[in-house]
Short mmCIF file of C-alpha atoms in Angstrom, two decimals:
data_model
loop_
_atom_site.label_atom_id
_atom_site.label_comp_id
_atom_site.label_asym_id
_atom_site.label_seq_id
_atom_site.Cartn_x
_atom_site.Cartn_y
_atom_site.Cartn_z
CA UNK O 1 -19.14 -3.90 -10.08
CA UNK O 2 -18.96 -7.63 -8.53
CA UNK O 3 -19.63 -7.77 -4.90
CA UNK O 4 -17.90 -10.42 -2.47
CA UNK O 5 -19.78 -11.19 1.30
CA UNK O 6 -17.33 -12.93 4.01
CA UNK O 7 -18.02 -12.70 7.77
CA UNK O 8 -15.27 -11.46 9.76
CA UNK O 9 -14.63 -10.57 13.51
CA UNK O 10 -16.55 -8.14 14.94
CA UNK O 11 -14.12 -6.72 17.48
CA UNK O 12 -11.67 -6.20 14.35
CA UNK O 13 -14.31 -4.48 12.03
CA UNK O 14 -14.95 -2.12 14.87
CA UNK O 15 -11.58 -1.36 15.79
CA UNK O 16 -11.29 -0.29 11.42
CA UNK O 17 -13.98 1.91 11.86
CA UNK O 18 -12.90 3.84 15.04
CA UNK O 19 -9.42 4.28 13.11
CA UNK O 20 -10.65 4.72 9.96
CA UNK O 21 -13.24 7.54 11.35
CA UNK O 22 -15.84 5.51 9.50
CA UNK O 23 -19.74 4.65 10.42
CA UNK O 24 -20.36 2.41 9.31
CA UNK O 25 -18.44 -1.56 8.59
CA UNK O 26 -18.49 -1.49 4.85
CA UNK O 27 -16.48 1.62 4.19
CA UNK O 28 -14.28 0.21 7.10
CA UNK O 29 -13.01 -2.41 5.14
CA UNK O 30 -12.76 -0.64 1.79
CA UNK O 31 -10.76 1.99 3.46
CA UNK O 32 -8.31 -0.94 4.74
CA UNK O 33 -8.37 -1.95 1.25
CA UNK O 34 -7.93 0.27 -0.72
CA UNK O 35 -4.88 1.91 1.41
CA UNK O 36 -3.22 -2.20 0.64
CA UNK O 37 -3.96 -1.91 -2.57
CA UNK O 38 -1.67 1.64 -2.45
CA UNK O 39 0.77 0.50 -0.67
CA UNK O 40 1.62 -2.01 -2.87
CA UNK O 41 1.61 0.20 -6.40
CA UNK O 42 3.92 3.00 -3.91
CA UNK O 43 6.46 0.54 -2.82
CA UNK O 44 6.56 -1.70 -6.20
CA UNK O 45 6.85 2.21 -7.79
CA UNK O 46 10.02 2.73 -5.40
CA UNK O 47 11.19 -0.69 -6.68
CA UNK O 48 11.21 -0.23 -9.58
CA UNK O 49 12.70 3.59 -8.93
CA UNK O 50 15.35 1.82 -6.83
CA UNK O 51 16.15 -0.56 -9.25
CA UNK O 52 16.16 1.58 -12.93
CA UNK O 53 20.36 1.84 -12.99
CA UNK O 54 20.83 -1.93 -12.97
CA UNK O 55 18.42 -2.86 -15.36
CA UNK O 56 19.11 0.21 -18.48
CA UNK O 57 22.95 -0.47 -17.33
CA UNK O 58 23.04 3.52 -16.83
CA UNK O 59 25.04 2.93 -12.80
CA UNK O 60 25.52 6.13 -11.22
CA UNK O 61 28.18 7.13 -8.58
CA UNK O 62 27.79 7.01 -5.39
CA UNK O 63 26.21 10.33 -3.31
CA UNK O 64 29.19 11.80 -0.73
CA UNK O 65 28.15 11.21 2.59
CA UNK O 66 26.74 13.54 4.04
CA UNK O 67 28.05 15.46 8.21
#
């Protein structure tokens, strides 16, 4: 896999290390990037599921109110 070198503010990296519970900056940044990508995939899946009836023309009746 290709590697990319970037400069980051040390305070940001230290804060991510503490929040993620990891011991080195490389793992901290990778954890943040992987989480961001996973969140994007989850959002895409939710939007696709929500829009599926409109896309296929199979509209479902609204659910009755709860309560």
